[in-house]
Each structure stands twice: as structure tokens, then as C-alpha cells.
CSV table of C-alpha atoms and ligand atoms in Angstrom, one decimal:
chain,number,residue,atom,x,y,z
A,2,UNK,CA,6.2,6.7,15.3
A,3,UNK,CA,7.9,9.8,15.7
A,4,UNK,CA,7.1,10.9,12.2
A,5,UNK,CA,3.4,10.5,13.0
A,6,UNK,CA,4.0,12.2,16.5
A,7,UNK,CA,5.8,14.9,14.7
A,8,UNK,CA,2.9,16.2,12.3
A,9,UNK,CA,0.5,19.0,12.7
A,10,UNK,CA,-2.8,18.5,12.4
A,11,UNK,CA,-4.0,19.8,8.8
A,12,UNK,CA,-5.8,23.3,9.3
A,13,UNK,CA,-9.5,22.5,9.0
A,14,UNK,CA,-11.8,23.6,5.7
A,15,UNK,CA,-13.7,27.0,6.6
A,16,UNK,CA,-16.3,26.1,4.2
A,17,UNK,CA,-19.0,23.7,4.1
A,18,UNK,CA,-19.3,20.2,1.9
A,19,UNK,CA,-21.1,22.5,-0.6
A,20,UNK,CA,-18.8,25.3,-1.1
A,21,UNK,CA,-16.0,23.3,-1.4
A,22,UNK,CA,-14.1,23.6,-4.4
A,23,UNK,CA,-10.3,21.9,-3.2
A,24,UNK,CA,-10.6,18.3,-3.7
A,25,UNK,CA,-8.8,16.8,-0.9
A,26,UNK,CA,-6.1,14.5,-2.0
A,27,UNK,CA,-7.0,11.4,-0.5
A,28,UNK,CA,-10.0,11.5,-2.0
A,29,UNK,CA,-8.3,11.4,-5.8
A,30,UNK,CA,-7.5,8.1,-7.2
A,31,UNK,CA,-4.4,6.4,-6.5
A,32,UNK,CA,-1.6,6.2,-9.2
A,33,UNK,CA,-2.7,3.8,-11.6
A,34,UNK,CA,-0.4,0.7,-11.7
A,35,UNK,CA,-1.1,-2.2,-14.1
A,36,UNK,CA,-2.9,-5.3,-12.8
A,37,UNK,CA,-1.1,-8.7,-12.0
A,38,UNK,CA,-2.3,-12.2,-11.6
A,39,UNK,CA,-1.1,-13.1,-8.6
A,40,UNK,CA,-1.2,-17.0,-9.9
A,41,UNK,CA,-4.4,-17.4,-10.4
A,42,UNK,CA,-6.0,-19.9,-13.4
A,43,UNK,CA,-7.8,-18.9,-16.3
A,44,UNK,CA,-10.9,-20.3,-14.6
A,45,UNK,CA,-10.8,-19.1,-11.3
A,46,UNK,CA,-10.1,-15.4,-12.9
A,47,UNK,CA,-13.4,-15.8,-15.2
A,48,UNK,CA,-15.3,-16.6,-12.3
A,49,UNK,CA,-14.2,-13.6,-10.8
A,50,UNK,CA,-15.0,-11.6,-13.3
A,51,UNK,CA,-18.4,-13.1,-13.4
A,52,UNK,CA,-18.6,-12.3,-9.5
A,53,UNK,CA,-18.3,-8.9,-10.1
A,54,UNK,CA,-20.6,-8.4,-13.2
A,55,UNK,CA,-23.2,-10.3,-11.2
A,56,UNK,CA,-22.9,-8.4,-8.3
A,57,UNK,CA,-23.6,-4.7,-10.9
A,58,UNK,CA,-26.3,-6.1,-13.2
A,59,UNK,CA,-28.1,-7.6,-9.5
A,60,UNK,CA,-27.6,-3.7,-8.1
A,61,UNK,CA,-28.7,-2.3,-11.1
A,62,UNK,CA,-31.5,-4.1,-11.6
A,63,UNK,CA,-32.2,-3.5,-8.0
A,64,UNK,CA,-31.9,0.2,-8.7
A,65,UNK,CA,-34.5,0.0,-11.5
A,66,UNK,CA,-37.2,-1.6,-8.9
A,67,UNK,CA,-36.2,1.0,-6.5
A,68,UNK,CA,-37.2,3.9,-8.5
A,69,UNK,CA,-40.6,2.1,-10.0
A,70,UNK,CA,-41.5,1.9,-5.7
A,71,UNK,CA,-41.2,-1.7,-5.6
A,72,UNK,CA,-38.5,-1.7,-3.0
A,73,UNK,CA,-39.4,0.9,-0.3
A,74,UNK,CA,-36.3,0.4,2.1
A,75,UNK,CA,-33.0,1.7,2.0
A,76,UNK,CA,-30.7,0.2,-1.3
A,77,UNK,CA,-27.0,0.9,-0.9
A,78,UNK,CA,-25.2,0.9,-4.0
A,79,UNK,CA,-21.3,-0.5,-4.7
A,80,UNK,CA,-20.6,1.1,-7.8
A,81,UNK,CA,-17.4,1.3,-7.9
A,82,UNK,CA,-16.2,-0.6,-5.0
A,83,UNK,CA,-17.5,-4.8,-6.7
A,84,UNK,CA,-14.0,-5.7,-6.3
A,85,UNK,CA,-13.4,-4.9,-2.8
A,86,UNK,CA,-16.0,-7.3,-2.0
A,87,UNK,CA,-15.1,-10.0,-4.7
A,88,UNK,CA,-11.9,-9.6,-4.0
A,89,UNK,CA,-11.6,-10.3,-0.8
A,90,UNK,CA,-14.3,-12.9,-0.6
A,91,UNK,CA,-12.4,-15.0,-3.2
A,92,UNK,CA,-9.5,-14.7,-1.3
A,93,UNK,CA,-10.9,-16.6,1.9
A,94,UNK,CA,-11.1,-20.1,2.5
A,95,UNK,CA,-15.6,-21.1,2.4
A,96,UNK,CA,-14.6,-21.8,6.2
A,97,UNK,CA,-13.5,-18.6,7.1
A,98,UNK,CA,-16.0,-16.2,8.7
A,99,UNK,CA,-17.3,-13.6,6.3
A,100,UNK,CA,-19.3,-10.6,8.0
A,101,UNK,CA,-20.2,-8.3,5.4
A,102,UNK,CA,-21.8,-4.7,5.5
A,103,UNK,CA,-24.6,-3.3,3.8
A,104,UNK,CA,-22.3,-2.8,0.3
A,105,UNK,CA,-21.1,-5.9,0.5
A,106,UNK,CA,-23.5,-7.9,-1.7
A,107,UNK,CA,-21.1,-9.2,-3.6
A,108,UNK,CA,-19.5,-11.0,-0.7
A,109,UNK,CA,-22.8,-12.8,-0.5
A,110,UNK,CA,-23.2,-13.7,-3.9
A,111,UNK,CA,-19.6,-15.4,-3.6
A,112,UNK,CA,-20.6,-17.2,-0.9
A,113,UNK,CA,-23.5,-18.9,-2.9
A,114,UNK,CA,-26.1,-16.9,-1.5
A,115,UNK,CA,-28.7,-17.1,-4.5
A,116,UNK,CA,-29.8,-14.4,-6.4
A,117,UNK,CA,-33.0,-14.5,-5.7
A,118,UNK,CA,-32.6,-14.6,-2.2
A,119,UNK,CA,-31.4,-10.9,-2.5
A,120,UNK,CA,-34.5,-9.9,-4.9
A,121,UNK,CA,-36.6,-11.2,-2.1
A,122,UNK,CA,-34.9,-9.6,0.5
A,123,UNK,CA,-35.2,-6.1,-0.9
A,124,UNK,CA,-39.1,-6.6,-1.9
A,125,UNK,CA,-39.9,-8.0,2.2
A,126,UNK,CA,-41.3,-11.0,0.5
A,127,UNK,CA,-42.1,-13.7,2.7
A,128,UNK,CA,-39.6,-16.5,1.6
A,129,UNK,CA,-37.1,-14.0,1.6
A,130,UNK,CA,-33.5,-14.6,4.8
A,131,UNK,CA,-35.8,-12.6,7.3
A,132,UNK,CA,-39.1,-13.5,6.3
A,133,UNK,CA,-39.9,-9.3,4.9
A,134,UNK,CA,-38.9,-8.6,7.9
A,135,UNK,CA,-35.9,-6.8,7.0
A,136,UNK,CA,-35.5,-5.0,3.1
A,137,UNK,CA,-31.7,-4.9,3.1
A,138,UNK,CA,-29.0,-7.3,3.8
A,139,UNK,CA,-29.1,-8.0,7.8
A,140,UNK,CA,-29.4,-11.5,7.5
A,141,UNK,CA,-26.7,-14.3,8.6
A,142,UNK,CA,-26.3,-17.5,6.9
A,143,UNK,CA,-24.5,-20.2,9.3
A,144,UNK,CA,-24.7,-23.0,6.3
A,145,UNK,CA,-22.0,-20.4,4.9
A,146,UNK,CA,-20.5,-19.3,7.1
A,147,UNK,CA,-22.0,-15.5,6.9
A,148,UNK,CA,-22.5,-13.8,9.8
A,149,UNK,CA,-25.1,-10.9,9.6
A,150,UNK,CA,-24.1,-7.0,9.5
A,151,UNK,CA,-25.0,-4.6,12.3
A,152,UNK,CA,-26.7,-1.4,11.3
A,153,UNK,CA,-24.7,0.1,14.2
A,154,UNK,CA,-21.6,1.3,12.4
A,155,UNK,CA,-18.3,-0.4,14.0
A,156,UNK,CA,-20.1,-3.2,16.5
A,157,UNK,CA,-19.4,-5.8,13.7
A,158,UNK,CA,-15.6,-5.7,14.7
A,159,UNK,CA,-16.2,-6.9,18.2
A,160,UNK,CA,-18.1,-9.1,17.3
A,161,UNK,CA,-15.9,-10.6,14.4
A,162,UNK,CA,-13.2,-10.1,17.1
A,163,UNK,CA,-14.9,-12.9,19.5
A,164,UNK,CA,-16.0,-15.0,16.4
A,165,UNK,CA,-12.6,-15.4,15.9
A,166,UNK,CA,-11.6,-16.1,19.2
A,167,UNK,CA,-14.7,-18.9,19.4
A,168,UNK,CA,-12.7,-20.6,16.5
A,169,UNK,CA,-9.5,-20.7,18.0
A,170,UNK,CA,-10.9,-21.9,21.3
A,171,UNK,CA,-12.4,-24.9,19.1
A,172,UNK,CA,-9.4,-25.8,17.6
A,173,UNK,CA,-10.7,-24.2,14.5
A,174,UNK,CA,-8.1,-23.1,11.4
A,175,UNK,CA,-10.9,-20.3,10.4
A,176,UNK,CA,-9.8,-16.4,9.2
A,177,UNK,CA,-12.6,-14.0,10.2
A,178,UNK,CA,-13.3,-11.1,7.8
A,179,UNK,CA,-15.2,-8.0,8.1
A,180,UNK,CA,-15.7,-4.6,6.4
A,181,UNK,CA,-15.7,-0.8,8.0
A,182,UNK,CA,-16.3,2.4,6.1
A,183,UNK,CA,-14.0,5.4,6.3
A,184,UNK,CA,-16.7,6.9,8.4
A,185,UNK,CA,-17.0,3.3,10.5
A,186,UNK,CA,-13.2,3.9,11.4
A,187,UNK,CA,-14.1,6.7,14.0
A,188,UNK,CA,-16.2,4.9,16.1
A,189,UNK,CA,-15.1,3.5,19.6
A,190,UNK,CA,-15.9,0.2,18.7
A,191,UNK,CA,-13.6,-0.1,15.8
A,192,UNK,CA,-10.9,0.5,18.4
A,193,UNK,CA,-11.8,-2.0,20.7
A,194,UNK,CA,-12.2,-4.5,18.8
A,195,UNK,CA,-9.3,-4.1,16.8
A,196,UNK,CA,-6.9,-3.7,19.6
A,197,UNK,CA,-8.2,-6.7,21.6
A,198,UNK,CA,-7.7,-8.4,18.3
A,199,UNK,CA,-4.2,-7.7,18.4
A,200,UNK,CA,-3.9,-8.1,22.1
A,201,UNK,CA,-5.0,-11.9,21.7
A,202,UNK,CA,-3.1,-12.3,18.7
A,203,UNK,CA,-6.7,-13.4,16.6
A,204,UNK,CA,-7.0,-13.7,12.5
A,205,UNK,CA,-9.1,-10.6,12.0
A,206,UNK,CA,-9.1,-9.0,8.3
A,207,UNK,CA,-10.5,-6.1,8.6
A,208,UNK,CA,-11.5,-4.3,5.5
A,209,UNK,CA,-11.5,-0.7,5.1
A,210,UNK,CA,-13.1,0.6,2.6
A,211,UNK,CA,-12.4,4.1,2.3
A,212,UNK,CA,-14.8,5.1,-0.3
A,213,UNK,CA,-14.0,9.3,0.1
A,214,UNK,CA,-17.6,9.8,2.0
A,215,UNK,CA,-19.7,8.8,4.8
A,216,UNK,CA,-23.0,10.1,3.5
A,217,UNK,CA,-22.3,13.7,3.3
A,218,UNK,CA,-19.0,13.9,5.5
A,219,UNK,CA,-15.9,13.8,3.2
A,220,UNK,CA,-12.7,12.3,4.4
A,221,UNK,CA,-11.1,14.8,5.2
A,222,UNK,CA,-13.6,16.0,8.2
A,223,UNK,CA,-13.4,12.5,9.3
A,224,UNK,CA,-9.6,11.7,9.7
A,225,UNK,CA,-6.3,13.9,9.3
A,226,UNK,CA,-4.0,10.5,8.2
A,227,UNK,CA,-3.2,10.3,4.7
A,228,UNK,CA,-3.9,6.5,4.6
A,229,UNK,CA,-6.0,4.2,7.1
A,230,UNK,CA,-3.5,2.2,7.1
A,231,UNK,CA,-0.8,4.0,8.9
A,232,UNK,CA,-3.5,3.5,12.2
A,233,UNK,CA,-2.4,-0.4,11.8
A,234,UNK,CA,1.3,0.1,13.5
A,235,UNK,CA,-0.5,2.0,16.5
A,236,UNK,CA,-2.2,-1.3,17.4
A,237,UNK,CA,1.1,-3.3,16.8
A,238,UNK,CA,-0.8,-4.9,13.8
A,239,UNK,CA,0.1,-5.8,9.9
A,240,UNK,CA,-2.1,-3.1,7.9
A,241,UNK,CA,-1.5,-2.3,4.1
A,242,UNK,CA,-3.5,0.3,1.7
A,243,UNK,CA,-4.0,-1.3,-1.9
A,244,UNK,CA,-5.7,0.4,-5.0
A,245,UNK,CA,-9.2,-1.4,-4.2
A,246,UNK,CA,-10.5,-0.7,-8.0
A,247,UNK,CA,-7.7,-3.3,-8.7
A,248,UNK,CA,-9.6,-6.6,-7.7
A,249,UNK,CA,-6.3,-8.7,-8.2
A,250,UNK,CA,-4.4,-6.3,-5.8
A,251,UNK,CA,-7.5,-6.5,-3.5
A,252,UNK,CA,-7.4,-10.4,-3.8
A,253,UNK,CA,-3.7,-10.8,-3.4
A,254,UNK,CA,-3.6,-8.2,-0.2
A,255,UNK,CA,-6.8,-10.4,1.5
A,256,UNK,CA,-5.0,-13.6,0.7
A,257,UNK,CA,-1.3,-12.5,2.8
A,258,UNK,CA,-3.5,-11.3,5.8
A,259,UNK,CA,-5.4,-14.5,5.5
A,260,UNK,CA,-2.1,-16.5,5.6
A,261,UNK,CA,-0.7,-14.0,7.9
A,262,UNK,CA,-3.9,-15.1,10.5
A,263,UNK,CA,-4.2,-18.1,10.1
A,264,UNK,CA,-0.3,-18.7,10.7
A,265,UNK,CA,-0.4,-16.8,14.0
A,266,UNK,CA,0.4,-13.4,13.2
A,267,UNK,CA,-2.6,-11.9,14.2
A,268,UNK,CA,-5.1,-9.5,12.5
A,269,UNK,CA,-4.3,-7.1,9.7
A,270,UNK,CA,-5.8,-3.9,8.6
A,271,UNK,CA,-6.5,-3.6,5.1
A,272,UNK,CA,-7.1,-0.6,3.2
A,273,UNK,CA,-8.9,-0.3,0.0
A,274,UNK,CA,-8.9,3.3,-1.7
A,275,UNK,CA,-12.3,3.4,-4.1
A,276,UNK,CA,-14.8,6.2,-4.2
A,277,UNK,CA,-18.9,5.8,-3.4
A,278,UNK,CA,-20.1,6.6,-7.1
A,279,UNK,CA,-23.5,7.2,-6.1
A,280,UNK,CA,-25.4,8.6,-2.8
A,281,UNK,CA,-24.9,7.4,0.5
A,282,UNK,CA,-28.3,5.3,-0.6
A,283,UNK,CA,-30.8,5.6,-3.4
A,284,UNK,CA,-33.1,8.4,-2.1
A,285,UNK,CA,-29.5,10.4,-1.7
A,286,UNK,CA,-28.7,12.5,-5.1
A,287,UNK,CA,-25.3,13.4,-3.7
A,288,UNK,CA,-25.2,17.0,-4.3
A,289,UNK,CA,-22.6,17.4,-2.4
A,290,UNK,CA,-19.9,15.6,-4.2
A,291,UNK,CA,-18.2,17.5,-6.7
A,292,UNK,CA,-18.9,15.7,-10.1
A,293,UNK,CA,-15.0,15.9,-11.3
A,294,UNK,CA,-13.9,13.6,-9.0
A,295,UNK,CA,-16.8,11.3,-9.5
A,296,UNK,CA,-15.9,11.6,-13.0
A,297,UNK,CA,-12.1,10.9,-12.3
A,298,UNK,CA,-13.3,7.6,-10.5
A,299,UNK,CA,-15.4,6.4,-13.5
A,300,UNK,CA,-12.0,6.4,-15.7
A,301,UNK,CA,-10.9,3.8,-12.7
A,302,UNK,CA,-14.0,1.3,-13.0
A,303,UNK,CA,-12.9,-1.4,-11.6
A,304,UNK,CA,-14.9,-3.9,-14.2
A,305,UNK,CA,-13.6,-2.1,-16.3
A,306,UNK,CA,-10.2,-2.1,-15.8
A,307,UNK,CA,-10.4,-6.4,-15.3
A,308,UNK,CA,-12.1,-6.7,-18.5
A,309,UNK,CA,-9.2,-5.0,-20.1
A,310,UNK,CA,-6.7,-6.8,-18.3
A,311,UNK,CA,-8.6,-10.3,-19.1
A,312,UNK,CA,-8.7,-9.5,-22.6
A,313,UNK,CA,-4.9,-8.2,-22.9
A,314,UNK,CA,-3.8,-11.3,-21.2
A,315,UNK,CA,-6.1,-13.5,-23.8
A,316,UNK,CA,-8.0,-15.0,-21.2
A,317,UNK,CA,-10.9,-13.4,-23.0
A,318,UNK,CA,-12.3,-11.7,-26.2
A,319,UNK,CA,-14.9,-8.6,-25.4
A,320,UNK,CA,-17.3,-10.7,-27.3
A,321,UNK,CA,-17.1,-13.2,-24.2
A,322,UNK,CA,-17.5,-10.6,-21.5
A,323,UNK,CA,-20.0,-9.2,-23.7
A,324,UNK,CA,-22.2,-12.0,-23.3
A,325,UNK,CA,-21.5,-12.9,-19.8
A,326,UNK,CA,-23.2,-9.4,-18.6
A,327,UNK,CA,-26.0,-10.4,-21.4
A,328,UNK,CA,-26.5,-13.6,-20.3
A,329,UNK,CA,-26.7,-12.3,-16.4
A,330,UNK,CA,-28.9,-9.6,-17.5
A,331,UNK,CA,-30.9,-12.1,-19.1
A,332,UNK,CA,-31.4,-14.8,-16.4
A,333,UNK,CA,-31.5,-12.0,-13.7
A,334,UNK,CA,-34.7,-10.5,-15.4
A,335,UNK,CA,-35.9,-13.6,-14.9
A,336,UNK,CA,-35.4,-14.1,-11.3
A,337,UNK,CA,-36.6,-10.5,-10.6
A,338,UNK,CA,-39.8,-11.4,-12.3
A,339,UNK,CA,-40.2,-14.7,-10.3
A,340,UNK,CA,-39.4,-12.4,-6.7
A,341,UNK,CA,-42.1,-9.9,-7.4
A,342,UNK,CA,-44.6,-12.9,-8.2
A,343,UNK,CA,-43.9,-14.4,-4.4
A,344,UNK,CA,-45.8,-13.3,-1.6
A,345,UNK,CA,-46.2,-11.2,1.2
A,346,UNK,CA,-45.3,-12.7,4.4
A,347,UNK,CA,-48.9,-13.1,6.1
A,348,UNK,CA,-49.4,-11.0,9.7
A,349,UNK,CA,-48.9,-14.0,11.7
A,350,UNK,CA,-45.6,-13.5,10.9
A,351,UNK,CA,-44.8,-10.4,12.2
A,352,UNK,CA,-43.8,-11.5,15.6
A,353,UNK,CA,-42.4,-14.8,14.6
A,354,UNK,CA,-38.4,-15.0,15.5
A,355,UNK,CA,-38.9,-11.7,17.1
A,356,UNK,CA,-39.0,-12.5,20.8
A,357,UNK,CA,-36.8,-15.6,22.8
A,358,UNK,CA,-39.3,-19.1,23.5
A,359,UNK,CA,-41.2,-17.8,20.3
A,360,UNK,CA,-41.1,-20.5,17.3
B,419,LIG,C1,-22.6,4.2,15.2
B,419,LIG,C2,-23.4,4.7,14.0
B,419,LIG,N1,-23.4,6.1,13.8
B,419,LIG,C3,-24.1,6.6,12.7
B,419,LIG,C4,-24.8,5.7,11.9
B,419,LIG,C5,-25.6,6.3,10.7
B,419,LIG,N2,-24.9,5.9,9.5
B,419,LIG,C6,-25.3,4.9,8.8
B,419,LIG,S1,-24.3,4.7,7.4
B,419,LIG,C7,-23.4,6.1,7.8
B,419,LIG,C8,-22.3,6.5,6.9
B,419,LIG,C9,-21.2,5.5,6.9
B,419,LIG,O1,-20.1,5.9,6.1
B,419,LIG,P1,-18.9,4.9,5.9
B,419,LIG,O2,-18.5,4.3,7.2
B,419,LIG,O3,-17.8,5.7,5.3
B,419,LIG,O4,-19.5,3.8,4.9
B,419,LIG,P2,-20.1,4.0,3.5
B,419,LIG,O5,-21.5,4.4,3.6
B,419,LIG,O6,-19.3,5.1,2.8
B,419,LIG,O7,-19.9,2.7,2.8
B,419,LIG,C10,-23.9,6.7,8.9
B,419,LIG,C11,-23.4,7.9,9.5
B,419,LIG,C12,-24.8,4.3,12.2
B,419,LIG,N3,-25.5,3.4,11.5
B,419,LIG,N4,-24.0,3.9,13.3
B,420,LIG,MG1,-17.4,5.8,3.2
């Protein structure tokens, strides 16, 4: 404590995003350490690695429909970051409580949301989770346990906070995860529910993904601590900041706070160090993100780097993994071309679910 009492704040950057040409260090990549299966079977890491390359071909083709004006909200890209939310949805129990974010797609797609729900979603179509209501991911799925995000950066802690405390007033053995930018972490919010968390003792995983931005502000205008992680001790909580290109790192870190929860000893803070490889959202070219560090996080892919671990282990030949991504491209063209041939929602719908007493 008196270490972090102890340091000076650093001196703050005179020049703007633009004009900056020091890359601040906690923005690089993390020493590289190899990959370890933390005892997981052959099976269970192929599906993994399925998870992930799902949850790129789904965003790319996603992408593609973005930029032909077929999806006209916002589309929020996880390049990059797959195995933050693969990892850490594997790592749960299907009981648990899984709030993701807006990135978090791949959370969903672990959770059995289908496919084509998602291409609904982001074309408004009418038998689409809200109905076109909504174009990106703010829908909840109770059946699975998926609670919906909130565009409000930070309220989703709270709320995960008392979802947790629901289940232990029921009796109920269920984790509760959720997901915060680097940007999310400044918000009042995140504090309070994170310290009444730890105050009542409650399984909260919360997931940081400190991705270097949040949309133009680099992380070093949004926080003067090397890691996010060192803010878990000032709560009296467990925290821990894993290399979150690494999805086995990211798995094995979920699964201790899990057991750490669900045992009684309270929520944990999890760090996982990736970088936002494209704009804050399509529409943003990122301009203001110098490219060599974008290129420095392409060398740390983190598909990459399990398809390379999967084939030195011999769990795989890069003829398998090959096909898997065709075979997903494949039957995801498919499903796209099925979403864009479903309809509209009609008007009448507009105010359906909208106000309370309405059907
Ligand atoms: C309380 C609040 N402030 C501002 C915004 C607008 N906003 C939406 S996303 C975003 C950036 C978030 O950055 P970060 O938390 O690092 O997440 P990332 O986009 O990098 O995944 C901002 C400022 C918001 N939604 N909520
Ligand atoms: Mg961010």
C-alpha cells in the first residue's frame, strides 16, 4: 500500500492523441510466454478454438454487410480481444450469470445463442432478440442465463453486483460475470459496485478488458496505474492481470476467480491486456492510433497464437483448422443469406414491449 501511496503521479503528455509519437508502455504487448493447457481435453480445446474462429468469420462477415449499408447501426469489432470473451465464457459453469458488453459476442455464441440470431440482430429484422428494435447486442437471454448489456458504460457492475446477491439469497451456487473497458474502469459506478461486491463478500468476475483505448482516449489519459489490477487490493479483493491474447491464460485466470466465488471468497478483478485492432466502431478509421503498435499486436493474434499451440501439441494439423474457418465461412454465408431474406418488423411493432401493461 505504501508503494502505491508513495508514487508520483506520471507528468501528463503535452501533446494531443495525434501528435503523439511515445507509445506508452502499457499499451505494448506483454512479454510473450508460451501457452499451457491448464488440463483441458483434446475436445474441449477444439471447441474452443472453434468458439473463437466463429466468433471472427461472424464479425467479419458482419463487417462486409456493414460497409455494403445493410447494417446501419453501430458494429463493434473484437479483433483481437476473441479470447477474452471465449475464454472466460468457457470457463463458467451454463448456470453462472454471463453479462456481456457490446464486444463480447463471443460470449453469446458460447452460450448457444445462434448465429443467426446475431445476423438478425444487426439487420433490425423482425424475428431478431428485440424485434429490430435494437441493431447491436442489448438483448438478455434468461433461458441462458445472459443478462443484457447497458449502453451506459459501468451500470452493468451494479447490476451484476445485485444479480449475484439475488442468487445467494436463493440458495443459488451461481458466479456472476461481467466485462468493463479500460475507459469503463473510471466511471463511479464501477466503484460501487465493485466495492459493495466485496463488502458482501459476492462471486463477481469482473473482466477488464483493457484494450489500450476508449475510442480516441489512450490509456494513459485515462489511468496513471501500470496494471488495472493493482486497483483490486484497494477494495480488499483478489484481482490478477493475464496476457488476454492467451485464451488458455484467460480461461485458467476466469476459472480460479470462479472457484474463488463460488467458495466464498468474494469477487475478483481480472485483467486482460489486448489491444482494440480496429476503431472504437466501424464508421471510426482510428487515425489516431499509431499503426506500429497496431502492428506489434497483429504479431500477438490470439487465433493465431492457439492455432500454433494446437498444432505443436498435435491436437491438430493446419489442414484441420484450415477447414474449420472454411467450413464456418461456408455455413455462415449461408445463414447471412437466410437473415437478409427475413423481414422487417411491421409498425405495429414499434411500441410493442416498450411501455409496462403493453403486450
Ligand atoms: C458512462 C458513459 N460514458 C460515455 C459513454 C460513451 N462511450 C461509449 S463506448 C465509449 C468508450 C469505451 O471505452 P472502453 O471502456 O475502453 O471500452 P472499449 O470500447 O475499448 O471496448 C464511450 C466513451 C457511455 N456509453 N457511457
Ligand atoms: Mg478500451
Amino acid at each position: 500500500m505504501s508503494a502505491v501511496l508513495r508514487r508520483s503521479r506520471k507528468s501528463p503528455a503535452k501533446d494531443g492523441p495525434a501528435a503523439r509519437r511515445d507509445i506508452p508502455p502499457g499499451m505494448r504487448p506483454p512479454p510473450l510466454e508460451p501457452m499451457r493447457n491448464p488440463g483441458l481435453s483434446r475436445a474441449r480445446l477444439l471447441d474452443m478454438h472453434r468458439f473463437l474462429r466463429l466468433n471472427r468469420v461472424l464479425e467479419d462477415q458482419l463487417s462486409a454487410l456493414y460497409r455494403q449499408g445493410k447494417i446501419v447501426g453501430g458494429l463493434y469489432s473484437s479483433l483481437g480481444q476473441e479470447s477474452i470473451s471465449v475464454g472466460t465464457a468457457c470457463a463458467l459453469e451454463p448456470g453462472d450469470l454471463l453479462a456481456p458488453m457490446i464486444r463480447n459476442i463471443g460470449s453469446l455464441l458460447v452460450r448457444g445463442v445462434p448465429p443467426l440470431s446475431l445476423f438478425l440482430q444487426f439487420l433490425a429484422r423482425h424475428a431478431a432478440p428485440t424485434a429490430g428494435k435494437d441493431g447491436t447486442l442489448h438483448f438478455d437471454d434468461p433461458g441462458r442465463s445472459i443478462i443484457g448489456p447497458i449502453s451506459v458504460l459501468g451500470t452493468l457492475i451494479p447490476v451484476m453486483t445485485g444479480a449475484a446477491l439475488a442468487a445467494r439469497m436463493r440458495g443459488e451456487s451461481r458466479v456472476a460475470l461481467t466485462y468493463i473497458g479500460d475507459g469503463g474502469t473510471s466511471t463511479g459506478d464501477f466503484h460501487e459496485g465493485l466495492n459493495l461486491a466485496a463488502v458482501l463478500g459476492l462471486p463477481l468476475v469482473l473482466v477488464v478488458e483493457n484494450n489500450g483505448y476508449a475510442y480516441s482516449t489512450p490509456v494513459d489519459r485515462q489511468f496513471a496505474v501500470d496494471s488495472l489490477a493493482e486497483r483490486g487490493p484497494a477494495y480488499g479483493i483478489a484481482s490478477e492481470s493475464v496476457d488476454g491474447t492467451d485464451v488458455l491464460a484467460v480461461y485458467a485466470a476466469t476459472q480460479r476467480a470462479a472457484a474463488r466465488g463460488r467458495g466464498g471468497g468474494g469477487p475478483t478483478l481480472l485483467e486482460c491486456r489486448a489491444f482494440r485492432r480496429r476503431g472504437h466502431a466501424e464508421h471510426d478509421d482510428m487515425w489516431y492510433v499509431p499503426r506500429d503498435i497496431v502492428a506489434a499486436w497483429e504479431q500477438r493474434d490470439p487465433i493465431d497464437r492457439f492455432e500454433s499451440f494446437l498444432v505443436e501439441q498435435g491436437h491438430a494439423t493446419k489442414g484441420d483448422l484450415r477447414s474449420v474457418e472454411e467450413n464456418l465461412a461456408a455455413e455462415l454465408d449461408e445463414t447471412a443469406r437466410q437473415a437478409l431474406g427475413s423481414p422487417y418488423p411491421p409498425p405495429e411493432e414499434t411500441l410493442r414491449g416498450v411501455y409496462a401493461g403493453g403486450d
